[in-house]
Coordinates of C-alpha atoms in Angstrom, one line a residue:
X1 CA -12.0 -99.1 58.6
X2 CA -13.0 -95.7 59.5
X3 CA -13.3 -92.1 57.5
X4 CA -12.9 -91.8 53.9
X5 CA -11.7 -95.7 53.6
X6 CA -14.9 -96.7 54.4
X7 CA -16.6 -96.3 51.2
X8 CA -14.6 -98.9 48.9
X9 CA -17.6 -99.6 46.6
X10 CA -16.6 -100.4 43.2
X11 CA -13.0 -101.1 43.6
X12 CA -11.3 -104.3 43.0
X13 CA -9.1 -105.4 45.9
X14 CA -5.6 -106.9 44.8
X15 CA -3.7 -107.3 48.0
X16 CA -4.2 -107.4 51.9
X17 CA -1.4 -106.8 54.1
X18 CA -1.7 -108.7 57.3
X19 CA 0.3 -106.8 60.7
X20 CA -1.3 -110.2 62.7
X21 CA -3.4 -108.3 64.3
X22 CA -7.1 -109.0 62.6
X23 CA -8.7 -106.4 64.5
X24 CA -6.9 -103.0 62.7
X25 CA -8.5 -102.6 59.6
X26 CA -5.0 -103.9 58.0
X27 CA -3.6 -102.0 54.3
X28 CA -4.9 -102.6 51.3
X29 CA -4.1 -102.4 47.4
X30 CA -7.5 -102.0 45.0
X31 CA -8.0 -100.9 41.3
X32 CA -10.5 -98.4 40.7
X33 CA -11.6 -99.1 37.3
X34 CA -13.7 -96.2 37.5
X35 CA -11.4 -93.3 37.6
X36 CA -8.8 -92.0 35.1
X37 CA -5.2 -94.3 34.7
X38 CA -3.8 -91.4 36.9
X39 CA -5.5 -92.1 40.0
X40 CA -6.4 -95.9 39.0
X41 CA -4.4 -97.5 41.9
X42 CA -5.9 -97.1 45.6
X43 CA -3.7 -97.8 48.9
X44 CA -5.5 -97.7 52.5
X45 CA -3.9 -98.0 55.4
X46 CA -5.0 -99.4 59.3
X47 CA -5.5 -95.6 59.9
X48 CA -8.2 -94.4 57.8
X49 CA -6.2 -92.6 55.2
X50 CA -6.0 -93.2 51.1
X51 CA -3.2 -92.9 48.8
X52 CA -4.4 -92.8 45.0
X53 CA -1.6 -93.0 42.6
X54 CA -1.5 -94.1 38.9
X55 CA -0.8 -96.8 37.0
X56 CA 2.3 -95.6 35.7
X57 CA 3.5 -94.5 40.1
X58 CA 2.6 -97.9 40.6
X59 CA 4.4 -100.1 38.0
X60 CA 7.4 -98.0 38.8
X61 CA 7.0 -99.4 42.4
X62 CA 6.8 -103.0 41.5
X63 CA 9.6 -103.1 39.6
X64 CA 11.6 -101.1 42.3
X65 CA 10.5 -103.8 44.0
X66 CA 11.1 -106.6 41.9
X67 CA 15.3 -105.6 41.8
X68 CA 15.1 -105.9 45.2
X69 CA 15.8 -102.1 46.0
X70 CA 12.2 -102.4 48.8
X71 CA 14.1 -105.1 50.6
X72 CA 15.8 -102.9 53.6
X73 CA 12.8 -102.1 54.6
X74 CA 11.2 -105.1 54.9
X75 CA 14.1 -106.0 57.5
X76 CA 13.2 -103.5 59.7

């Protein structure tokens, strides 16, 4: 991974998503238990960019997820 990505000291990984392609630096999901509930939840993409969001953003997406409302995309 390159730029601001690179520097994931401290943070507890939670999920990789694999495109297949090893080489990328694929997306991942951590937990910063560091940092305040509102920026707790840490996405990085094959790109070198960082989405922070909080806990709250981020159980909102799992159940969005959970009644199925994410599945269109995934069928792209």
């Amino acid at each position: 991974m390159t730029g601001r990505t690179s520097d994931l000291t401290g943070l507890e990984p939670l999920a990789t998503f694999f495109c297949g392609n090893c080489d990328c630096g694929c997306p991942q999901l951590f937990v910063d238990p560091g940092v305040p509930a509102e920026r707790r939840v840490l996405l990085t993409d094959d790109f070198g960019q960082r989405v922070e969001m909080s806990t709250v953003q981020f159980a909102s997406s799992v159940e969005e997820a959970k009644a199925g409302k994410l599945d269109g995309v995934a069928t792209a």
